[in-house]
């Protein structure tokens, strides 16, 4: 049987432990909005590019900063958590709280988001692009509803640099793509390649480098920063660019709706504010990146050609563009968007306003 002195020591120790546990419990329960919140973010692209570096160093950092340290971001890159085609359902299903999607990888689920591709020439500045995307979400609610349907909401939108051509053979004019196999990242871009005389080929994003290297394809049309990030220009050292060829698809950074709604109100406002700040900051990054990539390619000895105005007009191909837009309306109506024709007219008007800003 323990002595009285031993019992007193055990009693004091028990009281200390109990007091500490009570304090810890009170801190966790009484300070729900003050406790650290960890959010998972997933991205299929690796760090090192214009967008991915911006997301990590500006947007995600801004969320942590705006929250005063309450929110911590656990980030996964290069498809470490989910591939590009798993991301939307993964975020909607809670595998990750936040993530990035390229809508072009979801032609069946996000047909409304493809409407921007039916306008191959777009604004040069990101500030005008984001105005167009946000207005389209407001005035054509069916587009945003595509995301809500799978349990996600758009938090921040960025964009790829203008579309660019990269090839393993000399590339001086648009005519140089005729008869060759070319890859693009969506059905409408593939149709533009076809209209320009190329043989359109679908190749998964992660396989493009090898496809160029092995001769499976001669070239790829994609966003300028994307081809540089993935080192396609390391294999295809012939690049043709134009700032007029905006890469129309919005790059959407999502959040799981239920997760967002479960957060304290102050944290919700923090994320919304950080996203707004980041979109504004992205404009300067976007505007500077095009020239920076061009300079880097020239220094590496790559052949970089500025696309002529005549070739830009040929790429747009007004006559065939009208048919493509009509095809989009018919396909979207068949997919369930009853007012697809009105949506096209609204986006056409918004696009013209953005071009005139």
Coordinates of N, CA and C in Angstrom, one line a residue, residues 103-342:
X103 N -10.6 22.7 -68.0 CA -11.9 22.2 -68.4 C -11.9 21.5 -69.8
X104 N -10.8 21.7 -70.6 CA -10.7 21.0 -71.8 C -10.6 19.5 -71.6
X105 N -10.2 19.0 -70.4 CA -10.1 17.6 -70.1 C -11.4 17.0 -69.7
X106 N -12.5 17.8 -69.7 CA -13.8 17.3 -69.3 C -14.8 17.7 -70.3
X107 N -14.7 17.3 -71.6 CA -15.6 17.7 -72.7 C -17.1 17.3 -72.4
X108 N -17.2 16.1 -71.8 CA -18.6 15.6 -71.5 C -19.2 16.3 -70.3
X109 N -18.4 16.6 -69.2 CA -19.0 17.2 -68.0 C -19.1 18.7 -68.1
X110 N -18.2 19.3 -68.9 CA -18.1 20.8 -68.9 C -18.2 21.4 -70.3
X111 N -19.3 21.0 -71.0 CA -19.4 21.5 -72.4 C -19.5 23.0 -72.4
X112 N -20.2 23.6 -71.4 CA -20.4 25.1 -71.4 C -19.1 25.8 -71.3
X113 N -18.1 25.3 -70.6 CA -16.8 25.9 -70.4 C -16.0 26.0 -71.7
X114 N -16.4 25.1 -72.7 CA -15.7 25.1 -74.0 C -16.1 26.2 -74.9
X115 N -17.2 27.0 -74.5 CA -17.7 28.0 -75.4 C -16.6 29.1 -75.7
X116 N -15.7 29.3 -74.8 CA -14.7 30.4 -75.0 C -13.7 30.0 -76.2
X117 N -13.6 28.7 -76.4 CA -12.7 28.2 -77.5 C -13.3 28.5 -78.9
X118 N -14.5 28.9 -78.9 CA -15.1 29.2 -80.2 C -14.8 30.6 -80.6
X119 N -13.9 31.3 -79.9 CA -13.5 32.6 -80.2 C -11.9 32.6 -80.2
X120 N -11.3 32.2 -81.3 CA -9.9 31.9 -81.3 C -9.0 33.1 -81.1
X121 N -9.5 34.3 -81.4 CA -8.7 35.5 -81.1 C -9.3 36.2 -79.9
X122 N -8.5 36.6 -78.9 CA -9.1 37.1 -77.7 C -8.2 38.3 -77.1
X123 N -8.6 38.8 -75.9 CA -7.9 39.9 -75.3 C -6.4 39.5 -75.1
X124 N -5.6 40.5 -75.2 CA -4.1 40.3 -74.9 C -3.8 40.3 -73.4
X125 N -4.6 41.1 -72.6 CA -4.3 41.3 -71.2 C -5.2 40.4 -70.4
X126 N -4.6 39.9 -69.3 CA -5.4 39.0 -68.4 C -6.5 39.7 -67.7
X127 N -6.4 41.0 -67.4 CA -7.4 41.8 -66.7 C -8.7 41.7 -67.5
X128 N -8.6 41.8 -68.9 CA -9.8 41.7 -69.7 C -10.3 40.3 -69.8
X129 N -9.4 39.3 -69.7 CA -9.9 37.9 -69.8 C -10.7 37.6 -68.5
X130 N -10.2 37.9 -67.4 CA -10.9 37.6 -66.1 C -12.2 38.3 -66.0
X131 N -12.3 39.5 -66.6 CA -13.5 40.2 -66.7 C -14.5 39.4 -67.5
X132 N -14.1 38.9 -68.6 CA -15.0 38.1 -69.5 C -15.4 36.8 -68.8
X133 N -14.5 36.1 -68.1 CA -14.8 34.8 -67.5 C -15.9 35.1 -66.3
X134 N -15.6 36.1 -65.5 CA -16.5 36.3 -64.4 C -17.9 36.8 -64.9
X135 N -17.9 37.6 -65.9 CA -19.2 38.1 -66.4 C -20.0 36.9 -67.1
X136 N -19.2 36.0 -67.7 CA -19.9 34.8 -68.3 C -20.5 33.9 -67.2
X137 N -19.8 33.8 -66.1 CA -20.4 33.0 -64.9 C -21.7 33.7 -64.4
X138 N -21.7 35.0 -64.4 CA -22.9 35.7 -64.0 C -24.0 35.7 -65.0
X139 N -23.7 35.9 -66.2 CA -24.8 36.1 -67.2 C -25.2 34.8 -67.9
X140 N -24.4 33.8 -67.8 CA -24.7 32.5 -68.4 C -24.5 31.5 -67.2
X141 N -25.5 31.5 -66.3 CA -25.3 30.7 -65.1 C -25.2 29.2 -65.3
X142 N -25.6 28.7 -66.5 CA -25.5 27.3 -66.9 C -24.0 26.8 -66.9
X143 N -23.1 27.8 -67.2 CA -21.7 27.4 -67.2 C -21.2 27.1 -65.8
X144 N -21.4 28.0 -64.9 CA -21.0 27.8 -63.5 C -21.7 26.6 -62.9
X145 N -23.0 26.4 -63.3 CA -23.8 25.3 -62.7 C -23.1 23.9 -63.0
X146 N -22.3 23.8 -64.1 CA -21.6 22.6 -64.4 C -20.7 22.2 -63.3
X147 N -20.1 23.2 -62.6 CA -19.2 22.9 -61.5 C -20.0 22.6 -60.2
X148 N -21.1 23.3 -60.0 CA -21.9 23.1 -58.8 C -22.5 21.7 -58.8
X149 N -22.8 21.2 -59.9 CA -23.4 19.9 -60.1 C -22.5 18.8 -59.5
X150 N -21.2 19.0 -59.6 CA -20.3 17.9 -59.1 C -19.7 18.3 -57.7
X151 N -20.3 19.3 -57.1 CA -19.9 19.7 -55.7 C -18.7 20.5 -55.5
X152 N -18.4 21.3 -56.6 CA -17.3 22.2 -56.5 C -17.7 23.6 -56.9
X153 N -16.8 24.6 -56.4 CA -17.1 26.0 -56.7 C -15.8 26.6 -57.2
X154 N -15.8 27.6 -58.1 CA -14.6 28.2 -58.6 C -14.2 29.2 -57.5
X155 N -12.9 29.2 -57.2 CA -12.3 30.1 -56.2 C -11.5 31.2 -56.9
X156 N -10.6 30.7 -57.8 CA -9.7 31.6 -58.5 C -9.5 31.1 -59.9
X157 N -9.5 32.0 -60.8 CA -9.3 31.7 -62.3 C -8.0 32.4 -62.8
X158 N -7.2 31.6 -63.4 CA -6.1 32.1 -64.1 C -6.2 31.7 -65.6
X159 N -5.2 31.9 -66.4 CA -5.3 31.5 -67.8 C -3.9 31.1 -68.3
X160 N -3.9 30.3 -69.3 CA -2.6 30.0 -69.9 C -2.2 31.1 -70.8
X161 N -0.9 31.2 -71.1 CA -0.5 32.2 -72.1 C -1.1 31.9 -73.5
X162 N -1.0 32.8 -74.4 CA -1.6 32.5 -75.7 C -1.2 31.2 -76.3
X163 N -2.1 30.7 -77.2 CA -1.7 29.4 -77.9 C -0.5 29.6 -78.7
X164 N 0.3 28.5 -78.8 CA 1.6 28.5 -79.6 C 1.7 27.2 -80.2
X165 N 2.4 27.2 -81.3 CA 2.7 26.0 -82.1 C 4.2 25.6 -81.8
X166 N 4.4 24.3 -81.6 CA 5.8 23.8 -81.3 C 5.9 22.6 -82.2
X167 N 7.0 22.5 -83.0 CA 7.2 21.4 -83.9 C 8.6 20.9 -84.0
X168 N 8.7 19.7 -84.5 CA 10.1 19.1 -84.7 C 10.6 19.4 -86.1
X169 N 9.8 20.1 -86.9 CA 10.3 20.5 -88.2 C 10.2 22.0 -88.4
X170 N 10.9 22.6 -89.4 CA 10.8 24.1 -89.5 C 9.4 24.6 -89.6
X171 N 9.1 25.7 -88.9 CA 7.8 26.3 -88.8 C 7.9 27.8 -89.0
X172 N 7.6 28.2 -90.2 CA 7.7 29.7 -90.5 C 6.3 30.3 -90.7
X173 N 5.4 29.5 -91.3 CA 4.0 30.0 -91.5 C 3.0 28.9 -91.1
X174 N 1.7 29.3 -91.1 CA 0.7 28.3 -90.8 C 0.6 27.2 -91.8
X175 N 1.0 27.5 -93.0 CA 1.0 26.5 -94.1 C 1.9 25.3 -93.8
X176 N 2.9 25.5 -92.9 CA 3.9 24.5 -92.6 C 3.3 23.3 -91.8
X177 N 2.1 23.5 -91.2 CA 1.5 22.4 -90.5 C 0.6 21.5 -91.3
X178 N 0.4 21.8 -92.6 CA -0.5 21.1 -93.5 C 0.1 19.6 -93.7
X179 N -0.8 18.7 -93.6 CA -0.5 17.3 -93.9 C 0.2 16.5 -92.8
X180 N 0.6 17.2 -91.7 CA 1.3 16.6 -90.6 C 0.4 16.3 -89.4
X181 N 0.8 15.4 -88.6 CA 0.1 15.0 -87.4 C 0.3 16.0 -86.3
X182 N -0.7 16.7 -85.8 CA -0.6 17.7 -84.7 C -1.5 17.3 -83.6
X183 N -1.1 17.7 -82.4 CA -1.9 17.4 -81.2 C -2.4 18.8 -80.6
X184 N -3.6 18.8 -80.1 CA -4.1 19.9 -79.3 C -4.9 19.4 -78.1
X185 N -5.1 20.3 -77.2 CA -5.7 19.9 -75.9 C -7.2 20.0 -75.8
X186 N -8.0 19.7 -76.8 CA -9.4 19.8 -76.7 C -10.0 19.7 -78.1
X187 N -11.3 19.3 -78.2 CA -11.9 19.0 -79.5 C -12.0 20.2 -80.4
X188 N -12.2 21.4 -79.8 CA -12.3 22.5 -80.7 C -11.0 23.0 -81.2
X189 N -9.9 22.9 -80.4 CA -8.6 23.2 -80.9 C -8.2 22.2 -82.0
X190 N -8.6 21.0 -81.8 CA -8.3 19.9 -82.9 C -9.0 20.3 -84.2
X191 N -10.2 20.8 -84.0 CA -11.0 21.2 -85.2 C -10.3 22.4 -85.9
X192 N -9.7 23.3 -85.2 CA -9.0 24.4 -85.8 C -7.8 23.9 -86.5
X193 N -7.1 22.9 -85.9 CA -5.9 22.3 -86.6 C -6.4 21.7 -87.9
X194 N -7.5 21.0 -87.9 CA -8.0 20.4 -89.1 C -8.4 21.4 -90.2
X195 N -9.0 22.5 -89.7 CA -9.3 23.6 -90.7 C -8.1 24.2 -91.3
X196 N -7.0 24.1 -90.6 CA -5.7 24.7 -91.1 C -4.9 23.7 -92.0
X197 N -5.5 22.5 -92.1 CA -4.8 21.5 -93.0 C -4.0 20.5 -92.3
X198 N -3.9 20.5 -91.0 CA -3.2 19.5 -90.2 C -4.0 18.2 -90.0
X199 N -3.3 17.1 -89.6 CA -4.0 15.9 -89.3 C -4.1 15.9 -87.8
X200 N -5.3 16.2 -87.2 CA -5.5 16.3 -85.7 C -5.3 14.9 -85.0
X201 N -4.6 14.9 -83.9 CA -4.3 13.7 -83.2 C -4.5 13.9 -81.7
X202 N -5.2 13.1 -81.0 CA -5.4 13.2 -79.6 C -4.2 12.4 -78.9
X203 N -3.5 13.1 -78.0 CA -2.4 12.5 -77.2 C -2.5 13.0 -75.8
X204 N -2.5 12.2 -74.8 CA -2.6 12.7 -73.4 C -1.5 13.6 -73.1
X205 N -1.8 14.6 -72.3 CA -0.8 15.7 -72.0 C 0.5 15.2 -71.5
X206 N 0.5 14.2 -70.7 CA 1.8 13.6 -70.1 C 2.6 12.9 -71.2
X207 N 2.0 12.5 -72.3 CA 2.7 11.7 -73.3 C 3.2 12.6 -74.5
X208 N 2.9 13.9 -74.5 CA 3.2 14.7 -75.6 C 4.7 14.8 -75.9
X209 N 5.5 14.9 -74.9 CA 7.0 15.0 -75.0 C 7.5 13.8 -75.8
X210 N 7.1 12.6 -75.3 CA 7.5 11.3 -76.0 C 7.0 11.2 -77.4
X211 N 5.7 11.7 -77.6 CA 5.1 11.6 -78.9 C 5.9 12.5 -79.9
X212 N 6.4 13.6 -79.5 CA 7.2 14.5 -80.3 C 8.6 13.8 -80.6
X213 N 9.1 13.3 -79.5 CA 10.4 12.7 -79.6 C 10.5 11.5 -80.5
X214 N 9.4 10.7 -80.5 CA 9.4 9.5 -81.3 C 8.8 9.7 -82.7
X215 N 8.3 10.9 -83.0 CA 7.7 11.1 -84.3 C 6.3 10.7 -84.4
X216 N 5.6 10.4 -83.3 CA 4.2 10.0 -83.4 C 3.4 11.2 -83.8
X217 N 3.8 12.4 -83.4 CA 3.3 13.7 -83.9 C 4.4 14.6 -84.3
X218 N 4.1 15.5 -85.2 CA 5.1 16.5 -85.7 C 5.1 17.7 -84.8
X219 N 3.9 18.1 -84.3 CA 3.8 19.3 -83.5 C 2.6 19.3 -82.6
X220 N 2.6 20.3 -81.7 CA 1.5 20.4 -80.7 C 1.1 21.9 -80.6
X221 N -0.2 22.1 -80.6 CA -0.7 23.5 -80.3 C -1.2 23.5 -78.9
X222 N -0.6 24.4 -78.1 CA -1.0 24.5 -76.7 C -0.6 25.9 -76.1
X223 N -0.9 26.1 -74.9 CA -0.6 27.4 -74.3 C 1.0 27.5 -74.2
X224 N 1.5 28.7 -74.4 CA 2.9 28.9 -74.5 C 3.7 28.6 -73.3
X225 N 3.1 28.9 -72.1 CA 3.8 28.6 -70.9 C 3.7 27.1 -70.6
X226 N 2.7 26.4 -71.0 CA 2.5 25.0 -70.8 C 3.6 24.2 -71.6
X227 N 3.8 24.6 -72.9 CA 4.7 23.8 -73.7 C 6.2 24.1 -73.2
X228 N 6.4 25.2 -72.6 CA 7.7 25.5 -72.1 C 7.9 24.8 -70.7
X229 N 6.9 24.8 -69.9 CA 7.0 24.1 -68.6 C 7.3 22.6 -68.8
X230 N 6.6 22.0 -69.8 CA 6.7 20.6 -70.1 C 7.9 20.2 -71.0
X231 N 8.6 21.3 -71.4 CA 9.8 21.1 -72.2 C 9.6 20.5 -73.6
X232 N 8.4 20.8 -74.1 CA 8.1 20.3 -75.5 C 9.0 21.0 -76.5
X233 N 9.4 22.3 -76.1 CA 10.3 23.0 -77.0 C 11.8 22.5 -77.0
X234 N 12.0 21.7 -76.0 CA 13.3 21.0 -75.9 C 13.5 19.9 -77.0
X235 N 12.3 19.4 -77.4 CA 12.3 18.3 -78.5 C 12.0 19.0 -79.8
X236 N 10.9 19.8 -79.8 CA 10.5 20.6 -81.0 C 11.0 22.0 -80.9
X237 N 12.2 22.2 -81.4 CA 12.8 23.5 -81.2 C 12.3 24.6 -82.2
X238 N 11.2 24.4 -82.9 CA 10.6 25.3 -83.8 C 9.3 25.8 -83.2
X239 N 9.2 27.1 -82.9 CA 8.0 27.6 -82.2 C 7.5 28.8 -83.0
X240 N 6.1 28.8 -83.0 CA 5.4 29.9 -83.7 C 4.4 30.5 -82.7
X241 N 4.5 31.8 -82.5 CA 3.7 32.5 -81.4 C 3.0 33.7 -81.9
X242 N 1.9 34.1 -81.2 CA 1.2 35.3 -81.4 C 0.4 35.7 -80.2
X243 N 0.5 36.9 -79.7 CA -0.2 37.3 -78.5 C -1.7 37.4 -78.8
X244 N -2.1 37.4 -80.1 CA -3.6 37.4 -80.4 C -4.3 36.1 -80.2
X245 N -3.5 35.0 -80.1 CA -4.2 33.7 -80.0 C -4.4 33.3 -78.5
X246 N -5.2 34.1 -77.8 CA -5.5 33.7 -76.4 C -5.8 32.3 -76.3
X247 N -5.3 31.6 -75.2 CA -5.7 30.2 -74.9 C -7.0 30.3 -74.1
X248 N -8.1 30.2 -74.9 CA -9.4 30.7 -74.4 C -9.9 30.0 -73.1
X249 N -9.6 28.8 -72.9 CA -10.1 28.0 -71.8 C -9.7 28.6 -70.5
X250 N -10.6 28.9 -69.6 CA -10.2 29.4 -68.2 C -9.6 28.3 -67.4
X251 N -8.5 28.6 -66.7 CA -7.9 27.6 -65.8 C -8.5 27.8 -64.4
X252 N -9.3 26.8 -64.0 CA -10.2 27.0 -62.8 C -9.6 26.3 -61.6
X253 N -9.5 27.1 -60.5 CA -9.0 26.5 -59.2 C -10.2 26.4 -58.3
X254 N -10.5 25.2 -57.9 CA -11.8 24.9 -57.3 C -11.6 24.6 -55.8
X255 N -12.8 24.6 -55.2 CA -12.9 24.1 -53.8 C -14.2 23.3 -53.6
X256 N -14.1 22.3 -52.8 CA -15.2 21.5 -52.4 C -16.2 22.3 -51.7
X257 N -17.5 22.4 -52.2 CA -18.5 23.2 -51.7 C -18.8 22.9 -50.2
X258 N -19.0 21.6 -49.9 CA -19.3 21.3 -48.5 C -18.2 21.6 -47.6
X259 N -17.0 21.5 -48.0 CA -15.8 21.8 -47.2 C -15.8 23.3 -46.9
X260 N -16.1 24.1 -48.0 CA -16.1 25.6 -47.8 C -17.2 26.0 -46.9
X261 N -18.4 25.4 -47.0 CA -19.5 25.8 -46.2 C -19.3 25.3 -44.7
X262 N -18.5 24.3 -44.5 CA -18.2 23.9 -43.1 C -17.2 24.7 -42.3
X263 N -16.5 25.6 -43.1 CA -15.5 26.4 -42.4 C -16.2 27.6 -41.7
X264 N -15.5 28.1 -40.7 CA -16.0 29.3 -40.0 C -16.2 30.5 -41.0
X265 N -17.1 31.4 -40.7 CA -17.4 32.5 -41.7 C -16.1 33.3 -42.0
X266 N -15.3 33.5 -40.9 CA -14.2 34.4 -41.1 C -13.2 33.7 -42.1
X267 N -13.1 32.4 -42.0 CA -12.2 31.7 -42.8 C -12.7 31.7 -44.3
X268 N -14.0 31.5 -44.4 CA -14.6 31.6 -45.8 C -14.2 32.9 -46.4
X269 N -14.4 34.0 -45.7 CA -14.1 35.3 -46.2 C -12.6 35.5 -46.5
X270 N -11.8 34.9 -45.7 CA -10.4 34.9 -45.9 C -10.0 34.3 -47.3
X271 N -10.6 33.1 -47.6 CA -10.3 32.4 -48.8 C -10.8 33.2 -50.0
X272 N -12.0 33.8 -49.9 CA -12.6 34.6 -51.0 C -11.7 35.9 -51.3
X273 N -11.3 36.5 -50.2 CA -10.5 37.7 -50.3 C -9.2 37.4 -50.9
X274 N -8.5 36.3 -50.5 CA -7.2 35.9 -51.0 C -7.3 35.6 -52.5
X275 N -8.4 35.0 -52.9 CA -8.6 34.6 -54.3 C -8.8 35.9 -55.1
X276 N -9.5 36.8 -54.6 CA -9.7 38.1 -55.3 C -8.3 38.8 -55.5
X277 N -7.6 38.9 -54.4 CA -6.3 39.5 -54.5 C -5.4 38.8 -55.5
X278 N -5.4 37.5 -55.4 CA -4.5 36.7 -56.3 C -4.8 37.0 -57.8
X279 N -6.1 37.0 -58.1 CA -6.5 37.2 -59.5 C -6.0 38.6 -60.0
X280 N -6.1 39.6 -59.1 CA -5.6 40.9 -59.5 C -4.0 40.8 -59.7
X281 N -3.3 40.1 -58.9 CA -1.9 40.0 -59.0 C -1.4 39.2 -60.2
X282 N -2.3 38.3 -60.6 CA -1.9 37.4 -61.7 C -1.8 38.2 -63.0
X283 N -2.5 39.3 -63.1 CA -2.4 40.1 -64.4 C -1.0 40.5 -64.7
X284 N -0.2 41.0 -63.7 CA 1.1 41.4 -64.0 C 2.0 40.2 -64.3
X285 N 1.8 39.1 -63.7 CA 2.6 37.9 -64.0 C 2.3 37.4 -65.4
X286 N 1.1 37.4 -65.8 CA 0.7 36.9 -67.1 C 1.3 37.8 -68.2
X287 N 1.2 39.1 -68.0 CA 1.7 40.1 -69.0 C 3.2 40.0 -69.2
X288 N 3.9 39.6 -68.2 CA 5.4 39.6 -68.3 C 5.9 38.2 -68.7
X289 N 5.1 37.2 -68.6 CA 5.7 35.8 -68.8 C 5.9 35.5 -70.3
X290 N 5.1 36.0 -71.1 CA 5.2 35.7 -72.6 C 6.6 36.1 -73.1
X291 N 7.0 37.4 -72.8 CA 8.3 37.9 -73.3 C 9.4 37.1 -72.6
X292 N 9.3 36.8 -71.4 CA 10.3 36.1 -70.6 C 10.6 34.7 -71.2
X293 N 9.5 34.0 -71.6 CA 9.7 32.6 -72.2 C 10.3 32.8 -73.6
X294 N 9.9 33.8 -74.3 CA 10.5 34.0 -75.7 C 12.0 34.2 -75.6
X295 N 12.4 35.1 -74.6 CA 13.8 35.4 -74.5 C 14.6 34.2 -74.1
X296 N 14.0 33.4 -73.2 CA 14.7 32.1 -72.8 C 14.9 31.2 -73.9
X297 N 13.9 31.0 -74.8 CA 14.0 30.1 -75.9 C 15.0 30.6 -76.9
X298 N 15.0 31.9 -77.2 CA 16.0 32.5 -78.1 C 17.4 32.3 -77.6
X299 N 17.6 32.5 -76.3 CA 18.9 32.3 -75.7 C 19.4 30.8 -75.8
X300 N 18.4 29.9 -75.8 CA 18.7 28.5 -75.9 C 18.9 28.0 -77.4
X301 N 18.7 29.0 -78.3 CA 19.0 28.6 -79.7 C 17.8 28.1 -80.4
X302 N 16.6 28.1 -79.8 CA 15.4 27.7 -80.5 C 15.0 28.7 -81.6
X303 N 14.3 28.2 -82.6 CA 13.8 29.1 -83.7 C 12.4 29.6 -83.3
X304 N 12.2 30.8 -83.0 CA 10.9 31.4 -82.5 C 10.5 32.4 -83.6
X305 N 9.3 32.1 -84.2 CA 8.7 33.0 -85.2 C 7.4 33.6 -84.8
X306 N 7.3 34.9 -85.0 CA 6.1 35.6 -84.7 C 5.1 35.4 -85.8
X307 N 3.9 34.9 -85.5 CA 2.9 34.6 -86.5 C 2.4 35.9 -87.2
X308 N 2.3 35.9 -88.5 CA 1.8 37.1 -89.2 C 0.4 37.3 -89.0
X309 N -0.1 38.5 -89.2 CA -1.5 38.9 -89.0 C -2.3 38.1 -90.0
X310 N -1.8 37.9 -91.2 CA -2.6 37.1 -92.2 C -2.8 35.7 -91.7
X311 N -1.7 35.1 -91.1 CA -1.9 33.7 -90.6 C -2.8 33.6 -89.4
X312 N -2.9 34.7 -88.6 CA -3.8 34.7 -87.5 C -5.3 34.7 -88.0
X313 N -5.5 35.5 -89.1 CA -6.8 35.5 -89.7 C -7.1 34.1 -90.4
X314 N -6.1 33.5 -91.0 CA -6.3 32.2 -91.5 C -6.7 31.1 -90.5
X315 N -6.0 31.2 -89.3 CA -6.3 30.3 -88.2 C -7.7 30.5 -87.7
X316 N -8.1 31.8 -87.6 CA -9.5 32.0 -87.1 C -10.5 31.5 -88.1
X317 N -10.2 31.7 -89.4 CA -11.0 31.2 -90.5 C -12.5 31.5 -90.3
X318 N -12.9 32.8 -90.5 CA -14.2 33.2 -90.2 C -15.3 32.4 -90.8
X319 N -15.1 31.9 -92.0 CA -16.2 31.1 -92.7 C -16.4 29.8 -91.9
X320 N -15.4 29.1 -91.6 CA -15.5 27.8 -90.9 C -15.8 28.0 -89.4
X321 N -15.4 29.2 -88.9 CA -15.7 29.5 -87.5 C -17.2 29.5 -87.2
X322 N -17.9 30.1 -88.2 CA -19.4 30.2 -88.0 C -20.0 28.8 -87.9
X323 N -19.5 27.9 -88.7 CA -20.0 26.5 -88.6 C -19.6 25.9 -87.3
X324 N -18.4 26.1 -86.8 CA -18.0 25.5 -85.6 C -18.9 26.0 -84.4
X325 N -19.2 27.3 -84.5 CA -20.0 27.9 -83.4 C -21.4 27.3 -83.5
X326 N -21.9 27.1 -84.7 CA -23.2 26.4 -84.9 C -23.2 25.0 -84.4
X327 N -22.1 24.3 -84.6 CA -21.9 22.9 -84.2 C -21.9 22.9 -82.6
X328 N -21.2 23.9 -82.0 CA -21.2 24.0 -80.5 C -22.6 24.1 -80.0
X329 N -23.4 25.0 -80.6 CA -24.8 25.2 -80.1 C -25.6 23.9 -80.2
X330 N -25.5 23.2 -81.4 CA -26.3 22.0 -81.6 C -25.8 20.9 -80.6
X331 N -24.5 20.7 -80.4 CA -24.0 19.7 -79.5 C -24.4 20.0 -78.0
X332 N -24.3 21.3 -77.7 CA -24.7 21.7 -76.3 C -26.2 21.5 -76.0
X333 N -27.0 21.8 -77.0 CA -28.4 21.6 -76.8 C -28.7 20.1 -76.6
X334 N -28.0 19.3 -77.4 CA -28.2 17.8 -77.3 C -27.7 17.3 -76.0
X335 N -26.7 18.0 -75.4 CA -26.2 17.6 -74.1 C -27.1 18.1 -72.9
X336 N -28.1 18.9 -73.2 CA -29.0 19.4 -72.2 C -29.0 20.9 -71.9
X337 N -28.2 21.7 -72.6 CA -28.2 23.1 -72.4 C -29.2 23.7 -73.4
X338 N -30.4 23.9 -72.9 CA -31.6 24.3 -73.7 C -31.4 25.6 -74.4
X339 N -30.7 26.5 -73.7 CA -30.6 27.9 -74.2 C -29.1 28.1 -74.7
X340 N -28.6 27.1 -75.4 CA -27.2 27.2 -75.9 C -27.0 28.3 -76.9
X341 N -28.1 28.5 -77.7 CA -28.0 29.6 -78.7 C -27.9 30.9 -78.1
X342 N -28.7 31.1 -77.0 CA -28.6 32.4 -76.3 C -27.3 32.6 -75.6

